[in-house]
Amino acid sequence: MDIAKNAVVSFTYQVATAEGEEVDRSEAGHPLVYLHGHGQIISGLEAALIGHKAGDKVKATIAPEQAYGAHEPELDLQVPVEVFPEAARAQVKPGFRFKAEHPTLQGSEVVFTVHQVKEGQAYVSGNHPLAGKTLQFNVEIIEVRQPTADELSHGHAHGPGGHHHH
Ligand code: ZN
């Protein structure tokens, strides 16, 4: 069958930036499994896979807007560690994440990650590491099947490579 809304799709992938730097690939022998049409993979890749079937190899170049979004310079900030609540300050280290209001879009929350702490200043970013990047995917479709009733009602794929929450 062809990939369309609600198909359960297994695929392997390799993804690089436009400059050719590999950023991720599926683990050998462990394809990614998703329920098509539910926003579980980036929108540009979902669009590129429509109509393909098992065995197809798909190359797709995906603009940031259909991947991890544009890079927003206003989300790269330097803030004094003192602005964090006293109880949280010890946790403010590289890798620490916290939610805060978007600096320019009122009412919108952003997850920030601390990248560096130096001289009482935390360097934080609310940008995804791949924001602003054009991505080149090399995909091989392994399997395309109908969803089970459970998968449809849960809105995700089950089984190897899918969700394991039962
Ligand atoms: Zn489920």
PDB file of C-alpha atoms and ligand atoms in Angstrom:
ATOM      1  CA  MET A   1       0.000   0.000   0.000  1.00  0.00           C
ATOM      2  CA  ASP A   2       1.002   3.612  -0.481  1.00  0.00           C
ATOM      3  CA  ILE A   3       1.744   6.007   2.344  1.00  0.00           C
ATOM      4  CA  ALA A   4      -1.356   8.059   3.151  1.00  0.00           C
ATOM      5  CA  LYS A   5      -3.211   9.356   6.202  1.00  0.00           C
ATOM      6  CA  ASN A   6      -3.262   6.746   9.019  1.00  0.00           C
ATOM      7  CA  ALA A   7      -0.806   4.336   7.387  1.00  0.00           C
ATOM      8  CA  VAL A   8       1.711   2.819   9.826  1.00  0.00           C
ATOM      9  CA  VAL A   9       5.101   3.422   8.243  1.00  0.00           C
ATOM     10  CA  SER A  10       8.505   1.920   9.145  1.00  0.00           C
ATOM     11  CA  PHE A  11      11.567   3.556   7.677  1.00  0.00           C
ATOM     12  CA  THR A  12      15.283   3.938   8.154  1.00  0.00           C
ATOM     13  CA  TYR A  13      16.933   7.295   7.616  1.00  0.00           C
ATOM     14  CA  GLN A  14      20.092   9.292   7.534  1.00  0.00           C
ATOM     15  CA  VAL A  15      19.884  13.065   7.850  1.00  0.00           C
ATOM     16  CA  ALA A  16      22.508  15.726   7.205  1.00  0.00           C
ATOM     17  CA  THR A  17      22.587  19.504   7.027  1.00  0.00           C
ATOM     18  CA  ALA A  18      22.829  21.240   3.641  1.00  0.00           C
ATOM     19  CA  GLU A  19      26.579  21.504   4.342  1.00  0.00           C
ATOM     20  CA  GLY A  20      26.768  17.707   4.492  1.00  0.00           C
ATOM     21  CA  GLU A  21      27.241  17.300   8.229  1.00  0.00           C
ATOM     22  CA  GLU A  22      25.395  14.202   9.434  1.00  0.00           C
ATOM     23  CA  VAL A  23      23.099  15.018  12.344  1.00  0.00           C
ATOM     24  CA  ASP A  24      21.276  11.756  12.901  1.00  0.00           C
ATOM     25  CA  ARG A  25      20.544   8.308  11.529  1.00  0.00           C
ATOM     26  CA  SER A  26      18.350   5.422  12.568  1.00  0.00           C
ATOM     27  CA  GLU A  27      20.049   2.633  14.465  1.00  0.00           C
ATOM     28  CA  ALA A  28      20.950  -0.329  12.275  1.00  0.00           C
ATOM     29  CA  GLY A  29      18.094  -2.821  12.287  1.00  0.00           C
ATOM     30  CA  HIS A  30      15.765  -0.473  14.185  1.00  0.00           C
ATOM     31  CA  PRO A  31      13.562   1.442  11.783  1.00  0.00           C
ATOM     32  CA  LEU A  32      11.459   4.317  13.053  1.00  0.00           C
ATOM     33  CA  VAL A  33       7.731   3.556  13.064  1.00  0.00           C
ATOM     34  CA  TYR A  34       5.051   6.228  12.993  1.00  0.00           C
ATOM     35  CA  LEU A  35       1.374   6.768  12.241  1.00  0.00           C
ATOM     36  CA  HIS A  36       1.200   8.949   9.142  1.00  0.00           C
ATOM     37  CA  GLY A  37      -0.707  12.232   9.260  1.00  0.00           C
ATOM     38  CA  HIS A  38      -0.450  12.886  13.011  1.00  0.00           C
ATOM     39  CA  GLY A  39       2.501  15.253  13.171  1.00  0.00           C
ATOM     40  CA  GLN A  40       4.832  12.641  14.676  1.00  0.00           C
ATOM     41  CA  ILE A  41       7.683  13.401  12.306  1.00  0.00           C
ATOM     42  CA  ILE A  42       8.663  16.803  10.919  1.00  0.00           C
ATOM     43  CA  SER A  43       6.069  18.094   8.481  1.00  0.00           C
ATOM     44  CA  GLY A  44       8.413  18.335   5.474  1.00  0.00           C
ATOM     45  CA  LEU A  45       9.423  14.687   5.764  1.00  0.00           C
ATOM     46  CA  GLU A  46       5.831  13.559   6.240  1.00  0.00           C
ATOM     47  CA  ALA A  47       4.903  15.433   3.034  1.00  0.00           C
ATOM     48  CA  ALA A  48       7.843  13.914   1.122  1.00  0.00           C
ATOM     49  CA  LEU A  49       6.824  10.350   2.015  1.00  0.00           C
ATOM     50  CA  ILE A  50       3.197  10.549   0.827  1.00  0.00           C
ATOM     51  CA  GLY A  51       2.479   8.063  -1.952  1.00  0.00           C
ATOM     52  CA  HIS A  52       5.636   5.989  -1.414  1.00  0.00           C
ATOM     53  CA  LYS A  53       5.624   2.279  -0.626  1.00  0.00           C
ATOM     54  CA  ALA A  54       7.826  -0.387   0.946  1.00  0.00           C
ATOM     55  CA  GLY A  55      11.199  -0.624  -0.781  1.00  0.00           C
ATOM     56  CA  ASP A  56      11.205   2.984  -2.014  1.00  0.00           C
ATOM     57  CA  LYS A  57      14.277   5.097  -1.386  1.00  0.00           C
ATOM     58  CA  VAL A  58      13.406   8.747  -0.917  1.00  0.00           C
ATOM     59  CA  LYS A  59      15.737  11.740  -0.918  1.00  0.00           C
ATOM     60  CA  ALA A  60      14.211  14.919   0.453  1.00  0.00           C
ATOM     61  CA  THR A  61      15.614  18.396   1.041  1.00  0.00           C
ATOM     62  CA  ILE A  62      13.597  20.119   3.731  1.00  0.00           C
ATOM     63  CA  ALA A  63      13.577  23.835   4.507  1.00  0.00           C
ATOM     64  CA  PRO A  64      13.777  24.938   8.182  1.00  0.00           C
ATOM     65  CA  GLU A  65      10.121  26.023   8.190  1.00  0.00           C
ATOM     66  CA  GLN A  66       9.072  22.402   7.469  1.00  0.00           C
ATOM     67  CA  ALA A  67      11.714  20.988   9.832  1.00  0.00           C
ATOM     68  CA  TYR A  68      12.661  22.545  13.188  1.00  0.00           C
ATOM     69  CA  GLY A  69      11.679  26.123  12.401  1.00  0.00           C
ATOM     70  CA  ALA A  70      13.576  29.298  11.708  1.00  0.00           C
ATOM     71  CA  HIS A  71      16.377  30.301  14.057  1.00  0.00           C
ATOM     72  CA  GLU A  72      15.041  33.056  16.313  1.00  0.00           C
ATOM     73  CA  PRO A  73      17.925  35.286  17.465  1.00  0.00           C
ATOM     74  CA  GLU A  74      15.784  36.721  20.291  1.00  0.00           C
ATOM     75  CA  LEU A  75      15.727  33.249  21.883  1.00  0.00           C
ATOM     76  CA  ASP A  76      19.508  33.185  22.382  1.00  0.00           C
ATOM     77  CA  LEU A  77      19.876  34.980  25.699  1.00  0.00           C
ATOM     78  CA  GLN A  78      22.327  35.737  28.433  1.00  0.00           C
ATOM     79  CA  VAL A  79      20.664  35.958  31.843  1.00  0.00           C
ATOM     80  CA  PRO A  80      22.096  36.389  35.350  1.00  0.00           C
ATOM     81  CA  VAL A  81      21.864  33.138  37.327  1.00  0.00           C
ATOM     82  CA  GLU A  82      20.290  35.242  40.111  1.00  0.00           C
ATOM     83  CA  VAL A  83      17.045  35.575  38.160  1.00  0.00           C
ATOM     84  CA  PHE A  84      16.379  31.865  38.794  1.00  0.00           C
ATOM     85  CA  PRO A  85      14.556  30.990  42.016  1.00  0.00           C
ATOM     86  CA  GLU A  86      17.092  30.341  44.764  1.00  0.00           C
ATOM     87  CA  ALA A  87      16.122  26.665  45.081  1.00  0.00           C
ATOM     88  CA  ALA A  88      16.772  26.089  41.360  1.00  0.00           C
ATOM     89  CA  ARG A  89      20.108  27.893  41.044  1.00  0.00           C
ATOM     90  CA  ALA A  90      22.266  24.855  41.804  1.00  0.00           C
ATOM     91  CA  GLN A  91      20.659  23.092  38.836  1.00  0.00           C
ATOM     92  CA  VAL A  92      21.484  25.873  36.387  1.00  0.00           C
ATOM     93  CA  LYS A  93      24.202  24.052  34.448  1.00  0.00           C
ATOM     94  CA  PRO A  94      24.699  23.102  30.796  1.00  0.00           C
ATOM     95  CA  GLY A  95      21.805  20.881  29.738  1.00  0.00           C
ATOM     96  CA  PHE A  96      19.330  22.268  32.304  1.00  0.00           C
ATOM     97  CA  ARG A  97      15.968  23.044  30.710  1.00  0.00           C
ATOM     98  CA  PHE A  98      13.238  25.360  31.834  1.00  0.00           C
ATOM     99  CA  LYS A  99      10.074  26.912  30.459  1.00  0.00           C
ATOM    100  CA  ALA A 100       9.646  30.648  30.162  1.00  0.00           C
ATOM    101  CA  GLU A 101       7.505  33.083  28.283  1.00  0.00           C
ATOM    102  CA  HIS A 102       8.623  33.917  24.744  1.00  0.00           C
ATOM    103  CA  PRO A 103      10.387  37.316  24.901  1.00  0.00           C
ATOM    104  CA  THR A 104       8.364  38.808  22.041  1.00  0.00           C
ATOM    105  CA  LEU A 105       5.317  36.565  21.536  1.00  0.00           C
ATOM    106  CA  GLN A 106       3.140  37.221  24.541  1.00  0.00           C
ATOM    107  CA  GLY A 107       1.396  34.174  25.984  1.00  0.00           C
ATOM    108  CA  SER A 108       3.657  31.723  24.145  1.00  0.00           C
ATOM    109  CA  GLU A 109       5.938  29.447  26.191  1.00  0.00           C
ATOM    110  CA  VAL A 110       9.366  28.301  25.098  1.00  0.00           C
ATOM    111  CA  VAL A 111      11.603  25.566  26.503  1.00  0.00           C
ATOM    112  CA  PHE A 112      15.075  26.998  27.033  1.00  0.00           C
ATOM    113  CA  THR A 113      18.258  24.975  27.433  1.00  0.00           C
ATOM    114  CA  VAL A 114      21.267  26.256  29.350  1.00  0.00           C
ATOM    115  CA  HIS A 115      24.385  25.988  27.177  1.00  0.00           C
ATOM    116  CA  GLN A 116      27.011  27.629  29.354  1.00  0.00           C
ATOM    117  CA  VAL A 117      27.350  29.232  32.779  1.00  0.00           C
ATOM    118  CA  LYS A 118      30.168  31.698  33.222  1.00  0.00           C
ATOM    119  CA  GLU A 119      30.788  34.401  35.825  1.00  0.00           C
ATOM    120  CA  GLY A 120      27.232  34.338  37.117  1.00  0.00           C
ATOM    121  CA  GLN A 121      25.717  34.499  33.659  1.00  0.00           C
ATOM    122  CA  ALA A 122      23.729  31.690  32.068  1.00  0.00           C
ATOM    123  CA  TYR A 123      23.829  31.469  28.273  1.00  0.00           C
ATOM    124  CA  VAL A 124      20.526  29.961  27.278  1.00  0.00           C
ATOM    125  CA  SER A 125      18.728  29.209  24.026  1.00  0.00           C
ATOM    126  CA  GLY A 126      15.116  28.489  23.165  1.00  0.00           C
ATOM    127  CA  ASN A 127      16.087  27.461  19.636  1.00  0.00           C
ATOM    128  CA  HIS A 128      16.122  23.803  18.664  1.00  0.00           C
ATOM    129  CA  PRO A 129      19.731  22.859  17.770  1.00  0.00           C
ATOM    130  CA  LEU A 130      18.530  22.268  14.192  1.00  0.00           C
ATOM    131  CA  ALA A 131      16.482  25.489  13.934  1.00  0.00           C
ATOM    132  CA  GLY A 132      17.369  27.437  10.817  1.00  0.00           C
ATOM    133  CA  LYS A 133      18.913  24.386   9.129  1.00  0.00           C
ATOM    134  CA  THR A 134      17.933  22.924   5.792  1.00  0.00           C
ATOM    135  CA  LEU A 135      17.985  19.152   6.189  1.00  0.00           C
ATOM    136  CA  GLN A 136      18.730  16.453   3.642  1.00  0.00           C
ATOM    137  CA  PHE A 137      17.090  13.138   4.334  1.00  0.00           C
ATOM    138  CA  ASN A 138      17.915   9.774   2.782  1.00  0.00           C
ATOM    139  CA  VAL A 139      15.074   7.470   3.658  1.00  0.00           C
ATOM    140  CA  GLU A 140      14.317   3.849   2.880  1.00  0.00           C
ATOM    141  CA  ILE A 141      10.758   2.704   3.415  1.00  0.00           C
ATOM    142  CA  ILE A 142      10.724  -0.694   5.101  1.00  0.00           C
ATOM    143  CA  GLU A 143       7.025  -1.373   5.628  1.00  0.00           C
ATOM    144  CA  VAL A 144       3.667   0.327   5.104  1.00  0.00           C
ATOM    145  CA  ARG A 145       0.600  -1.222   6.727  1.00  0.00           C
ATOM    146  CA  GLN A 146      -2.917  -0.469   7.895  1.00  0.00           C
ATOM    147  CA  PRO A 147      -3.219   0.686  11.515  1.00  0.00           C
ATOM    148  CA  THR A 148      -4.924  -1.435  14.143  1.00  0.00           C
ATOM    149  CA  ALA A 149      -8.025  -0.030  15.871  1.00  0.00           C
ATOM    150  CA  ASP A 150      -5.912   0.624  19.001  1.00  0.00           C
ATOM    151  CA  GLU A 151      -3.285   2.510  17.060  1.00  0.00           C
ATOM    152  CA  LEU A 152      -5.948   4.696  15.450  1.00  0.00           C
ATOM    153  CA  SER A 153      -7.657   5.495  18.736  1.00  0.00           C
ATOM    154  CA  HIS A 154      -4.322   6.245  20.473  1.00  0.00           C
ATOM    155  CA  GLY A 155      -3.013   8.276  17.542  1.00  0.00           C
ATOM    156  CA  HIS A 156       0.372   6.501  17.373  1.00  0.00           C
ATOM    157  CA  ALA A 157       1.977   3.272  16.164  1.00  0.00           C
ATOM    158  CA  HIS A 158       2.503   0.293  18.469  1.00  0.00           C
ATOM    159  CA  GLY A 159       4.959  -2.593  18.364  1.00  0.00           C
ATOM    160  CA  PRO A 160       8.700  -2.653  17.686  1.00  0.00           C
ATOM    161  CA  GLY A 161       9.863   0.864  16.903  1.00  0.00           C
ATOM    162  CA  GLY A 162       6.538   2.377  17.979  1.00  0.00           C
ATOM    163  CA  HIS A 163       5.160   3.074  21.444  1.00  0.00           C
ATOM    164  CA  HIS A 164       5.645   0.584  24.268  1.00  0.00           C
ATOM    165  CA  HIS A 165       3.291   1.770  26.936  1.00  0.00           C
ATOM    166  CA  HIS A 166       0.903  -1.133  27.417  1.00  0.00           C
TER     167      HIS A 166
HETATM  168 ZN    ZN B   1      -0.915   3.347  22.472  1.00  0.00          ZN
END
